[in-house]
Coordinates of C-alpha atoms in Angstrom, one line a residue:
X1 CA 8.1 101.3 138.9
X2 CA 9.8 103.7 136.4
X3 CA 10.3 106.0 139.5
X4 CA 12.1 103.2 141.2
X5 CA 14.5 102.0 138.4
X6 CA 15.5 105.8 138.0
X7 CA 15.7 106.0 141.6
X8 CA 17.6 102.6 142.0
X9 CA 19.7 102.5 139.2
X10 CA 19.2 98.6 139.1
X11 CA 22.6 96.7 137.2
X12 CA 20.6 94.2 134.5
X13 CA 22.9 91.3 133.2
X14 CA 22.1 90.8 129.3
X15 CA 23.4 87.9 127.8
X16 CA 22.0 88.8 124.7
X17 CA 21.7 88.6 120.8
X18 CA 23.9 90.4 119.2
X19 CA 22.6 92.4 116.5
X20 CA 20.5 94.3 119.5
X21 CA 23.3 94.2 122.6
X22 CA 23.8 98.0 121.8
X23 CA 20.6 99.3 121.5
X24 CA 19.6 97.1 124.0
X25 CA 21.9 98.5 126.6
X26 CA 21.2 102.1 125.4
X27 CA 17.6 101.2 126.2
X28 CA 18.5 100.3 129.8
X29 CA 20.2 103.3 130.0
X30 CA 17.5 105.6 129.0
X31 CA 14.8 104.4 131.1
X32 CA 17.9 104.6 134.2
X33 CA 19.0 100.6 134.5
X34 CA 22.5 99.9 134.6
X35 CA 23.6 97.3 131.6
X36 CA 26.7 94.8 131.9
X37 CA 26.3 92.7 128.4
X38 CA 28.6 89.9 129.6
X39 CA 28.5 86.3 128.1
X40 CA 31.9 84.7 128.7
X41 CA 31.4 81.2 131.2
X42 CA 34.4 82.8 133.3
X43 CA 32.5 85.8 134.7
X44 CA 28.7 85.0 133.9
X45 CA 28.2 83.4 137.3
X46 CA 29.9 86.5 139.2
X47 CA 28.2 89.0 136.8
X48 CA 24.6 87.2 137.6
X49 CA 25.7 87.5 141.2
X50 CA 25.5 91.3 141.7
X51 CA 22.8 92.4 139.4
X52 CA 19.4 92.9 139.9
X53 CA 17.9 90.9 137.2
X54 CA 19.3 88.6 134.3
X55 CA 18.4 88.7 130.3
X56 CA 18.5 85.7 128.3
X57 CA 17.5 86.4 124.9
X58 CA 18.6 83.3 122.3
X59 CA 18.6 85.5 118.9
X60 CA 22.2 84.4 117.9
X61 CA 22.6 80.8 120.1
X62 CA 25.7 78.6 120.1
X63 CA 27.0 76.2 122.1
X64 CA 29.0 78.6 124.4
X65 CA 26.2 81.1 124.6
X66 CA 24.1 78.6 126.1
X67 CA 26.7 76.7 128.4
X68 CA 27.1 80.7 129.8
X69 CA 23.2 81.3 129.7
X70 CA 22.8 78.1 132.8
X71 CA 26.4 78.9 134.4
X72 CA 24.6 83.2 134.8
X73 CA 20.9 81.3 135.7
X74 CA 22.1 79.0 138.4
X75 CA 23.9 81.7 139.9
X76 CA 20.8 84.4 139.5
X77 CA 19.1 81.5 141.1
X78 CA 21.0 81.2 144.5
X79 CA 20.6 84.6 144.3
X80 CA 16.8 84.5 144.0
X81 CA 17.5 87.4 141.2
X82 CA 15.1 86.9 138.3
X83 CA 15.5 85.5 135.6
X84 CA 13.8 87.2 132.3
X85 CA 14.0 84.6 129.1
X86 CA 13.7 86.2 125.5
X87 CA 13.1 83.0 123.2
X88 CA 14.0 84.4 120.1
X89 CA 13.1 81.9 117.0
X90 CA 12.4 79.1 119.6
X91 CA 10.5 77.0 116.8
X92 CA 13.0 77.9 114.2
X93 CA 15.3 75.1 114.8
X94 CA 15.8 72.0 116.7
X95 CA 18.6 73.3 118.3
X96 CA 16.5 75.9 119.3
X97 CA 13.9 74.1 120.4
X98 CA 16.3 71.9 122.8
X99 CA 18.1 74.9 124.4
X100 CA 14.4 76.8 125.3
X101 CA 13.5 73.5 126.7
X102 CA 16.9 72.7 128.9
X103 CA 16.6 76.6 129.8
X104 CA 12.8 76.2 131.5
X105 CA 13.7 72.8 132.9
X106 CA 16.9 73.8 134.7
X107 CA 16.5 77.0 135.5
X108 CA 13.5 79.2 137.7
X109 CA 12.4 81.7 134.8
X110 CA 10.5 84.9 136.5
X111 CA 8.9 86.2 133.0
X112 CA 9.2 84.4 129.4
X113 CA 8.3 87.3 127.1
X114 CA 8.0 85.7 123.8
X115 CA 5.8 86.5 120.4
X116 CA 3.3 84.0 119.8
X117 CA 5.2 81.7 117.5
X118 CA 7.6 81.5 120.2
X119 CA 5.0 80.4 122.7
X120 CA 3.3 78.3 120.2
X121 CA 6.4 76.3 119.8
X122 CA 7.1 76.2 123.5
X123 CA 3.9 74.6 124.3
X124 CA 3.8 72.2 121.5
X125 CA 1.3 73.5 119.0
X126 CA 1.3 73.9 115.3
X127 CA 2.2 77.4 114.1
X128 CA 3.1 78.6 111.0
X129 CA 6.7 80.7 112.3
X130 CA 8.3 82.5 109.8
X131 CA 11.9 82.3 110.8
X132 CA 12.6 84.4 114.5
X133 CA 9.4 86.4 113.3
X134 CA 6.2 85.7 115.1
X135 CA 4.3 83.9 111.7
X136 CA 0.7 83.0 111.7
X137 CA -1.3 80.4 113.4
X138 CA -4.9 80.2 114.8
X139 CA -5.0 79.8 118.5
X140 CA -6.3 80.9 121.8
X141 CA -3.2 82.6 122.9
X142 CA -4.9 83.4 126.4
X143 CA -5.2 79.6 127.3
X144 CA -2.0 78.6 125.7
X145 CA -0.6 81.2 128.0
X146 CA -1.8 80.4 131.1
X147 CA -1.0 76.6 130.4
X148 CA 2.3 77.4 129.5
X149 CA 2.9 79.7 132.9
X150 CA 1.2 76.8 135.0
X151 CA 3.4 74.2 133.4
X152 CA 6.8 76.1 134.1
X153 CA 5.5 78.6 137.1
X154 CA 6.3 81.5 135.8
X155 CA 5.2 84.5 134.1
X156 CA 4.1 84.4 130.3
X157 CA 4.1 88.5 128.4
X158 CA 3.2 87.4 124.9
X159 CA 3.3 90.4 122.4
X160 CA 1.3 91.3 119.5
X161 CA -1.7 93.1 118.1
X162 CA -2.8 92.8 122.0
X163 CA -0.6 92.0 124.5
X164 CA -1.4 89.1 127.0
X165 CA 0.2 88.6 130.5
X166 CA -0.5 85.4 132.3
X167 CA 0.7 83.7 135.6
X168 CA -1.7 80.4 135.7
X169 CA -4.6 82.3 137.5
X170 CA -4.6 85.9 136.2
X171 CA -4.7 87.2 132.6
X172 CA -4.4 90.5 131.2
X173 CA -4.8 92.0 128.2
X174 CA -2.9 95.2 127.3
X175 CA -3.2 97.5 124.0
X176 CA -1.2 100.1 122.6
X177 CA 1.8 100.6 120.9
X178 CA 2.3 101.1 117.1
X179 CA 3.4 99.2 113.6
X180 CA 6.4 101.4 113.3
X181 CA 8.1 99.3 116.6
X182 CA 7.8 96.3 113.8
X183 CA 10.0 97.9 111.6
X184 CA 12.8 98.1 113.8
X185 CA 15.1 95.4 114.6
X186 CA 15.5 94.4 118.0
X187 CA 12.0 96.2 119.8
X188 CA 11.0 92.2 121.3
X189 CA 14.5 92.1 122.5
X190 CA 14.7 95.6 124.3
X191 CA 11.5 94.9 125.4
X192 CA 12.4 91.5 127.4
X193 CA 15.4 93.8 129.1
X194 CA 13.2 96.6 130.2
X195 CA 11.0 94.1 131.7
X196 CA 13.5 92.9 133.0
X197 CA 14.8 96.1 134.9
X198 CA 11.2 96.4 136.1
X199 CA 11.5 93.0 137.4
X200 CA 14.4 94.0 139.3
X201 CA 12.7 97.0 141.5
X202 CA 9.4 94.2 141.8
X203 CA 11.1 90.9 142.7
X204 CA 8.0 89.8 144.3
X205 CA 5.6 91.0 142.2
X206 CA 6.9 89.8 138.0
X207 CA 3.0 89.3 137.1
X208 CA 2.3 93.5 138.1
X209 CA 6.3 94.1 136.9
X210 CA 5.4 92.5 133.4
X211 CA 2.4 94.6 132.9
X212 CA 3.6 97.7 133.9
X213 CA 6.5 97.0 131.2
X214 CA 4.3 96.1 128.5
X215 CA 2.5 99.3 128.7
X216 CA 5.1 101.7 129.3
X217 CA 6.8 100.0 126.1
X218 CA 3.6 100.3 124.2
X219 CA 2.8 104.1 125.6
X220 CA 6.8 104.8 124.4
X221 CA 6.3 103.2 120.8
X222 CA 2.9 105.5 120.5
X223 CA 4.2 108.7 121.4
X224 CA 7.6 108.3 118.7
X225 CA 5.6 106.7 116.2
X226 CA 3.2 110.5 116.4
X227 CA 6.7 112.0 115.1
X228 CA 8.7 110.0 113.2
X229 CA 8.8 109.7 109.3
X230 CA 9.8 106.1 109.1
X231 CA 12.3 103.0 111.0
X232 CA 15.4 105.1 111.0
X233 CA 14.3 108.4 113.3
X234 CA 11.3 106.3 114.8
X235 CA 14.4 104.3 116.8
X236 CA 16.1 107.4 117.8
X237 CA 12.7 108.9 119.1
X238 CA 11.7 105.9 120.5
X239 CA 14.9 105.4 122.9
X240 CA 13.9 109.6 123.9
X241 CA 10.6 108.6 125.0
X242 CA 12.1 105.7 126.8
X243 CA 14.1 108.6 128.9
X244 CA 11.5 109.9 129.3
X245 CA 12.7 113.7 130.6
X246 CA 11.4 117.1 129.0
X247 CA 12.8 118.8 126.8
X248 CA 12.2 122.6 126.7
X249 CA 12.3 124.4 123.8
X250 CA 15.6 126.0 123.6
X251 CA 17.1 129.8 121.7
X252 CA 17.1 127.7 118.3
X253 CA 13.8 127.5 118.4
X254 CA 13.1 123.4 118.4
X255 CA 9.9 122.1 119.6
X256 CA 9.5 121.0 123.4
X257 CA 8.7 117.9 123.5
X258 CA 7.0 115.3 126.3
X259 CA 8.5 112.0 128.1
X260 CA 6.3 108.9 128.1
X261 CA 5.8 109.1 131.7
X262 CA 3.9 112.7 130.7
X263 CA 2.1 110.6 127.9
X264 CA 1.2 107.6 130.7
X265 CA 0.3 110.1 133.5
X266 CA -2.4 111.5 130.7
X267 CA -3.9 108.9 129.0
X268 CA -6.9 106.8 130.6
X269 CA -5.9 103.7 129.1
X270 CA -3.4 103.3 131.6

């Protein structure tokens, strides 16, 4: 699927949060989307309209944001584009809470990628959230999962220590990844846009598009985490694995380094 989005070029429509829309769209870029980060209610329908696959993600809601958020769904929707909701917080606030649940009532969501606060709250059980932060709780995150997919058919990529992907009939768990992509704003967010943009080249297919996501994310946080010193140049090599091209070492001697799709092709966990 990486092949594909490289190949295609896919246009993903972000209406996004914005303390992320920039490395959000440079994370499109890297793995070869196309980003248009357009939330205005006089263009979101025609925006929707010829892209490949819309973002919602509700980090910084207000009232216009989510007007625009069902105008670009409905539209994305007579399109049969999919439609990839980020949740951000959804427990944090009654507002919140309201928007998440007028979002998956109205519109036909392909893949909710959420943390497990986020789904928590969505499916009506008691967590312990700790603002847009995922928080602590004790549940079974597989069954809440696959209710929560069954209940709005759709796709359900929870992150965390493990990852889970359910659509009501299949589950899958996924591991990798590293503590470092916790230290960076905005890694949830990104995420939700890359799968997203693999969405887009697997219309038919969001259950095998969300898994492939997951683990090229997580294969992508493993390899920068290996050679960064902290958040600040973990984010910069982080959005170089997500391009994923070799680099050759050059006259001034720097080290060559490998793309994640090297790092993927090699490992057996994938």
């Amino acid at each position: 699927m990486i092949n594909k989005i490289r190949n295609e070029n896919p246009i993903i429509h972000c209406i996004t949060n914005h303390v992320v829309s920039n490395f959000q769209a440079n994370g499109l870029l890297a793995i070869g989307a196309s980003p248009i980060m357009g939330e205005a209610k006089e263009e979101v329908e025609e925006l929707a309209a010829i892209s490949r696959a819309l973002s919602l993600n509700i980090g910084t809601l207000n009232k216009d944001t989510l007007d625009s958020m069902m105008l670009a769904g409905k539209s994305a929707n007579k399109q049969r584009i999919p439609v990839i909701l980020d949740p951000v917080g959804a427990g944090a606030t009654a507002f919140r809470k309201e928007a998440i649940q007028r979002i998956l009532t109205e519109i036909d969501i392909s893949v909710l990628r959420c943390n497990a606060g986020e789904l928590a709250a969505i499916g009506g059980v008691e967590w312990a959230s700790k603002g847009v932060d995922a928080g602590e709780g004790n549940i079974d995150l597989e069954t809440l999962a696959t209710r929560v997919a069954k209940e709005y058919n759709l796709v359900v990529a929870v992150t965390g220590e493990t990852d889970i992907v359910a659509d009501g009939s299949r589950v899958e768990k996924i591991t990798g990844g590293d503590r470092m992509m916790g230290s960076v704003t905005g890694m949830g967010c990104l995420l939700s846009a890359v799968t997203a943009a693999f969405t887009a080249v697997s219309p038919a297919d969001p259950t095998a598009a969300a898994i492939e996501a997951l683990k090229f994310y997580g294969a992508a946080g493993e390899k920068a985490a290996a050679s960064s010193n902290g958040p600040g140049s973990f984010r910069e090599k982080f959005l170089d694995m997500l391009y994923g091209r070799k680099i050759e070492e050059n006259s001034f001697g720097f080290e060559k380094e490998e793309g994640v799709d090297v790092l993927w092709q090699r490992s057996s966990r994938y």
